[in-house]
Structures are given as C-alpha cells and as structure tokens.
Coordinates of N, CA and C in Angstrom, one line a residue:
M1 N 22.8 100.3 -51.3 CA 22.0 99.3 -50.0 C 21.0 100.1 -50.3
E2 N 19.8 99.4 -50.0 CA 18.4 100.1 -50.0 C 17.3 99.0 -49.0
A3 N 16.3 99.8 -48.2 CA 15.6 99.0 -47.8 C 14.4 98.9 -48.5
V4 N 13.5 97.7 -48.6 CA 12.7 97.8 -49.3 C 11.3 97.1 -48.9
E5 N 10.1 97.6 -48.6 CA 9.2 96.8 -48.6 C 8.6 95.3 -48.8
G6 N 8.4 94.6 -48.4 CA 7.9 93.6 -48.7 C 9.3 92.5 -48.8
V7 N 10.0 92.6 -48.2 CA 11.4 92.2 -48.0 C 11.0 91.8 -46.4
N8 N 10.5 90.6 -46.1 CA 10.3 91.0 -44.8 C 10.8 89.8 -43.9
G9 N 11.5 89.2 -44.2 CA 12.0 88.1 -43.1 C 11.3 87.0 -42.4
N10 N 9.6 87.3 -43.0 CA 8.9 86.3 -42.0 C 8.8 84.7 -42.7
D11 N 8.7 84.2 -41.5 CA 8.3 83.0 -42.2 C 9.0 81.8 -43.1
D12 N 10.2 82.2 -43.5 CA 11.0 81.7 -44.2 C 11.7 82.7 -45.4
Q13 N 10.7 83.7 -45.3 CA 10.8 84.8 -46.8 C 12.5 85.5 -46.6
L14 N 12.6 86.0 -47.9 CA 13.6 87.1 -47.6 C 13.9 87.9 -46.8
C15 N 14.6 88.3 -46.0 CA 15.0 90.0 -45.2 C 16.4 90.2 -45.8
G16 N 16.8 89.7 -46.7 CA 18.1 90.4 -47.6 C 18.2 89.9 -49.0
L17 N 18.6 90.5 -49.9 CA 18.8 89.7 -51.3 C 20.3 91.1 -51.9
W18 N 21.1 90.4 -52.6 CA 22.3 90.8 -53.4 C 22.0 90.4 -54.8
V19 N 21.6 92.0 -55.6 CA 21.4 91.6 -57.1 C 22.9 92.0 -57.5
E20 N 23.4 91.0 -58.3 CA 24.1 91.5 -59.5 C 23.9 91.9 -60.8
L21 N 24.2 93.2 -61.3 CA 23.8 93.7 -62.4 C 25.0 93.8 -63.1
D22 N 24.9 94.0 -64.7 CA 26.0 93.9 -65.4 C 26.9 95.4 -64.7
N23 N 26.8 96.0 -64.5 CA 27.6 97.1 -64.2 C 27.5 97.9 -62.6
A24 N 26.8 96.9 -61.5 CA 26.7 97.6 -60.0 C 26.1 96.1 -59.5
D25 N 26.6 96.2 -57.9 CA 25.7 95.5 -57.3 C 24.9 96.2 -56.3
C26 N 24.0 95.6 -55.9 CA 23.1 96.4 -55.2 C 22.1 95.4 -53.8
I27 N 22.4 96.1 -53.0 CA 22.1 94.8 -51.7 C 20.8 95.5 -51.1
F28 N 19.8 94.9 -50.7 CA 18.4 95.3 -50.1 C 18.4 94.5 -49.3
Y29 N 17.6 95.0 -47.9 CA 17.3 94.7 -46.9 C 15.9 94.9 -46.2
E30 N 15.0 94.3 -45.4 CA 13.7 94.4 -44.8 C 13.8 95.6 -44.2
A31 N 12.9 96.7 -44.6 CA 12.6 98.1 -43.9 C 12.0 97.9 -42.8
S32 N 11.6 97.1 -42.4 CA 11.0 97.2 -40.8 C 12.2 96.7 -39.9
T33 N 13.1 96.3 -40.1 CA 14.1 95.5 -39.4 C 15.0 96.6 -38.5
S34 N 15.9 96.3 -37.3 CA 16.7 96.9 -36.4 C 17.7 97.7 -37.4
P35 N 18.3 98.9 -36.8 CA 19.4 98.8 -37.2 C 20.9 97.8 -36.9
L36 N 20.8 97.2 -36.0 CA 21.6 96.1 -36.3 C 21.5 94.9 -36.7
H37 N 20.2 94.5 -36.8 CA 19.7 93.6 -37.4 C 20.4 93.4 -39.4
R38 N 19.6 95.2 -39.5 CA 20.1 95.5 -40.7 C 21.9 95.7 -41.3
D39 N 22.7 95.7 -40.3 CA 23.6 95.8 -40.5 C 24.2 94.4 -40.9
H40 N 23.8 93.6 -40.4 CA 23.8 92.1 -40.6 C 23.7 91.5 -41.6
I41 N 22.5 92.2 -42.2 CA 21.5 91.8 -43.3 C 22.7 92.0 -44.5
V42 N 23.2 93.3 -44.2 CA 24.4 93.9 -45.6 C 25.6 92.9 -45.1
L43 N 26.0 92.9 -44.1 CA 27.9 91.8 -44.1 C 27.2 90.8 -44.8
H44 N 26.1 90.1 -44.4 CA 25.8 88.8 -45.0 C 25.9 89.0 -46.4
E45 N 25.3 89.8 -47.2 CA 25.4 89.8 -48.5 C 26.3 90.4 -49.3
I46 N 27.2 91.2 -48.3 CA 28.4 91.3 -48.5 C 29.5 90.0 -48.9
S47 N 29.4 89.3 -48.2 CA 30.0 88.1 -47.7 C 30.0 87.5 -48.7
H48 N 28.6 87.5 -49.3 CA 28.5 86.7 -50.7 C 29.7 87.0 -51.8
I49 N 29.6 88.6 -51.9 CA 30.6 88.9 -52.8 C 32.2 89.0 -52.4
L50 N 32.3 88.5 -51.6 CA 33.8 88.4 -51.0 C 34.2 87.3 -51.5
L51 N 33.2 86.1 -51.1 CA 33.0 84.4 -51.1 C 33.2 84.2 -52.7
G52 N 33.0 85.4 -53.3 CA 32.6 84.8 -54.6 C 31.2 83.7 -55.1
H53 N 30.5 84.1 -54.3 CA 28.9 83.3 -54.4 C 28.4 84.0 -56.0
S54 N 27.7 83.3 -56.4 CA 26.9 83.6 -57.3 C 25.5 82.1 -57.5
T55 N 24.4 83.0 -58.1 CA 23.7 82.2 -59.2 C 23.3 82.5 -60.3
A56 N 23.3 81.6 -61.0 CA 22.4 82.0 -62.5 C 21.0 82.8 -62.3
A57 N 21.2 84.3 -63.2 CA 20.1 84.9 -63.5 C 18.9 84.2 -63.8
G58 N 17.8 84.7 -63.3 CA 16.1 83.7 -63.4 C 16.5 83.0 -62.4
T59 N 17.4 82.2 -61.7 CA 17.2 81.1 -60.6 C 16.1 81.9 -59.7
D60 N 15.1 81.4 -59.1 CA 14.0 81.8 -58.0 C 14.9 82.2 -56.9
P61 N 14.7 83.7 -56.5 CA 15.0 84.0 -55.4 C 14.2 83.8 -54.0
G62 N 13.0 83.3 -54.5 CA 12.1 83.5 -53.4 C 11.1 84.7 -53.4
A63 N 11.5 85.4 -54.3 CA 10.2 86.8 -54.4 C 10.1 87.2 -55.7
D64 N 9.0 87.9 -55.9 CA 9.0 88.1 -57.3 C 9.8 89.7 -57.3
L65 N 10.5 89.4 -57.7 CA 11.4 90.8 -58.0 C 11.1 91.8 -59.2
G66 N 10.1 91.6 -59.9 CA 9.1 92.6 -60.6 C 8.9 93.3 -59.8
K67 N 7.5 92.9 -58.7 CA 7.2 93.6 -57.8 C 7.7 94.6 -57.3
L68 N 9.2 93.7 -56.4 CA 9.7 94.4 -55.9 C 10.8 95.6 -55.8
F69 N 11.5 95.7 -57.5 CA 12.2 96.2 -57.9 C 11.9 96.6 -59.3
T70 N 10.8 97.8 -59.4 CA 10.4 98.1 -61.0 C 11.6 99.0 -61.8
S71 N 12.7 99.8 -60.9 CA 13.3 100.3 -61.5 C 14.4 99.5 -62.0
I72 N 14.6 98.4 -61.9 CA 16.0 97.2 -62.2 C 15.5 96.6 -63.6
D73 N 16.2 96.9 -64.9 CA 15.9 95.7 -66.0 C 16.3 94.6 -66.0
P74 N 15.6 94.1 -65.9 CA 15.6 92.2 -66.0 C 17.1 92.2 -66.9
R75 N 17.4 92.9 -67.7 CA 18.3 92.4 -68.7 C 19.7 92.8 -68.0
T76 N 19.4 93.5 -67.2 CA 21.1 93.4 -66.4 C 21.5 92.6 -65.5
V77 N 20.1 92.2 -65.4 CA 20.4 91.0 -63.8 C 21.0 90.0 -64.3
R78 N 23.3 90.0 -63.6 CA 23.7 88.6 -63.5 C 23.2 87.6 -63.1
S79 N 23.1 88.1 -61.6 CA 22.8 87.1 -60.1 C 22.0 87.7 -59.6
V80 N 21.4 86.6 -58.8 CA 20.3 86.9 -57.7 C 20.8 86.1 -56.3
L81 N 21.0 86.9 -54.9 CA 21.3 85.5 -53.8 C 20.0 86.4 -53.1
G82 N 19.0 85.5 -52.5 CA 18.4 86.0 -51.1 C 18.7 85.4 -50.1
R83 N 18.4 86.2 -49.1 CA 18.8 85.6 -47.5 C 17.4 85.3 -47.0
A84 N 16.9 83.9 -46.9 CA 15.9 83.4 -46.0 C 15.8 82.7 -45.1
N85 N 16.8 81.9 -45.5 CA 17.3 80.5 -44.5 C 18.7 80.2 -44.7
F86 N 18.9 79.5 -44.1 CA 20.4 78.7 -43.8 C 20.8 77.3 -44.5
S87 N 20.0 77.1 -45.4 CA 19.9 75.7 -45.7 C 21.0 75.4 -46.9
S88 N 21.6 76.4 -47.4 CA 22.4 76.0 -48.3 C 24.5 75.9 -47.7
P89 N 25.1 75.2 -48.6 CA 26.8 75.7 -47.9 C 26.8 77.0 -48.3
Q90 N 26.4 77.6 -49.2 CA 26.5 79.4 -49.5 C 25.9 80.2 -48.8
E91 N 24.7 79.8 -48.0 CA 24.3 80.9 -47.1 C 25.0 80.5 -45.7
R92 N 25.1 79.3 -45.2 CA 26.1 79.2 -44.3 C 27.2 79.5 -44.1
E93 N 28.2 79.8 -45.4 CA 29.4 80.2 -45.4 C 29.3 81.5 -45.1
A94 N 28.2 82.5 -45.8 CA 27.7 83.7 -46.1 C 27.8 84.3 -44.2
E95 N 27.0 83.7 -43.6 CA 26.6 84.3 -42.2 C 27.7 83.7 -41.1
Q96 N 28.6 82.9 -41.6 CA 29.6 82.9 -40.7 C 30.4 84.1 -40.9
L97 N 31.0 83.8 -42.1 CA 31.5 85.1 -42.6 C 30.9 86.4 -41.9
A98 N 30.0 86.9 -42.3 CA 29.0 88.1 -41.9 C 29.7 88.5 -40.0
T99 N 28.9 87.2 -39.5 CA 29.2 87.4 -38.0 C 30.6 87.6 -37.3
R100 N 31.4 86.6 -38.4 CA 33.2 87.1 -38.0 C 33.2 88.8 -38.0
I101 N 33.1 89.0 -39.2 CA 33.3 90.6 -39.5 C 32.3 91.5 -38.6
A102 N 31.7 91.1 -38.1 CA 30.3 91.9 -37.1 C 31.1 92.0 -35.6
E103 N 31.7 91.0 -35.5 CA 32.5 90.4 -34.6 C 33.9 91.7 -34.2
V104 N 34.6 91.6 -35.4 CA 35.9 91.8 -35.6 C 35.7 93.5 -35.5
A105 N 34.8 93.7 -36.0 CA 34.1 95.8 -36.1 C 33.4 96.0 -34.8
K106 N 33.0 94.7 -33.7 CA 32.6 95.0 -32.6 C 31.2 95.7 -32.7
L107 N 30.6 95.3 -33.6 CA 29.0 95.9 -34.2 C 28.2 95.5 -33.1
R108 N 27.5 96.6 -32.1 CA 26.5 96.1 -31.0 C 25.1 97.2 -31.4
P109 N 24.4 97.0 -30.7 CA 23.1 97.8 -30.8 C 23.7 99.2 -30.0
R110 N 23.5 100.3 -30.5 CA 24.0 101.4 -29.9 C 22.8 101.4 -28.5
T111 N 23.6 101.9 -27.5 CA 22.5 102.2 -26.3 C 22.0 103.8 -26.3
P112 N 20.7 103.9 -26.3 CA 19.7 105.0 -26.4 C 19.9 105.9 -25.2
E113 N 20.2 107.0 -25.4 CA 20.7 107.7 -24.4 C 19.3 108.0 -22.9
T114 N 18.3 107.7 -23.7 CA 17.2 107.8 -22.8 C 16.9 106.2 -21.7
R115 N 17.6 105.9 -21.7 CA 17.6 104.1 -20.9 C 17.9 104.2 -20.0
A116 N 17.2 103.8 -19.5 CA 17.3 103.7 -17.9 C 19.1 103.1 -17.4
P117 N 20.0 103.9 -16.3 CA 21.4 103.6 -15.8 C 21.3 102.3 -15.8
E118 N 20.2 101.5 -15.0 CA 20.3 99.8 -14.5 C 20.2 99.4 -15.9
L119 N 19.6 99.6 -17.0 CA 19.6 98.7 -18.2 C 21.4 98.8 -18.9
N120 N 21.5 100.3 -18.8 CA 23.0 100.4 -19.5 C 24.1 99.4 -18.9
R121 N 23.9 99.4 -17.1 CA 25.0 98.7 -16.3 C 24.8 97.3 -16.8
L122 N 23.8 96.9 -16.8 CA 23.1 95.5 -17.0 C 23.6 95.1 -18.5
D123 N 23.5 95.7 -19.5 CA 24.0 95.3 -20.5 C 25.6 95.4 -20.8
A124 N 26.0 96.3 -20.1 CA 27.4 96.4 -20.0 C 28.4 95.1 -19.1
A125 N 27.5 94.6 -18.2 CA 27.6 93.6 -17.5 C 27.6 92.3 -18.2
L126 N 26.5 92.3 -19.2 CA 26.5 91.0 -19.7 C 27.4 90.9 -21.0
R127 N 27.9 92.1 -21.6 CA 29.2 92.2 -22.7 C 30.2 91.7 -21.9
G128 N 30.6 91.8 -20.7 CA 31.8 91.7 -20.0 C 32.5 92.9 -19.7
E129 N 32.1 93.6 -19.7 CA 32.3 95.1 -19.5 C 32.5 96.1 -18.1
G130 N 33.0 96.5 -17.7 CA 32.5 97.2 -16.5 C 33.1 96.2 -15.4
S131 N 33.2 97.0 -13.4 CA 33.0 96.2 -12.4 C 31.7 96.0 -12.1

C-alpha cells in the first residue's frame, strides 16, 4: 500500500489502483486524501482481490502507469484495476464489499484531541452514541 502523487481522484480520474504483479499485489491511493478515505480506497482495492476481479494486462487503467510507477517492470504486470468511478459491475461490487467491511470494522474518522468538546458531542450524537 503506497500513496502516489498523480492519482488524485478529481473529475473521474483514478483515486486508487490495484496492480497485480507476477509475485505481488500493489495497492496505490491518492496521496492528498484523508486517512478515512485512504482506508476506504485500500479496502475497495482489497475487495477486488477478494472477489477475484481482474482485467487483462494492457487494459487502459485511466492513467499513464509509466509516469506513475517507474519502478514497476511492465512485463511483470498481470492485471491492473483502477478506481475512478462505479460504472462497471466489478466496481460496484468492490465498493459494496469495502463499505460492508468498513461498517463491520467500525471505521470512522478519529477525533482530534484538540477539537472543541461541542463538536465531539455533536459527532457522538450523529453516530447515535451518548445521551
């Protein structure tokens, strides 16, 4: 799992990417995202792996991989799946599984210690916690 500049998620561009190599799986996510969004992107890409999704090597992932990943030998790439939108059944399936895993794991933003107590109470109330 690695943050990558140039995978920015803006305007239907990639915000996450799974690259299946001959001997490893690599997951990349947009470098400028929040920790919660990063976790969801990674879960989405892991969901593709768990669901057995793949695509033929050489399929356009929506980004110039040569510019993003200069250390990956293109001959070792077995498949590439990029997360930019949810127009395909595979993307929707991976998103549903990632969302379910996040719910079961109770992933949510961490509360900063420096935040005003009123905001902490509001956050708790919106999550159905507290009195």
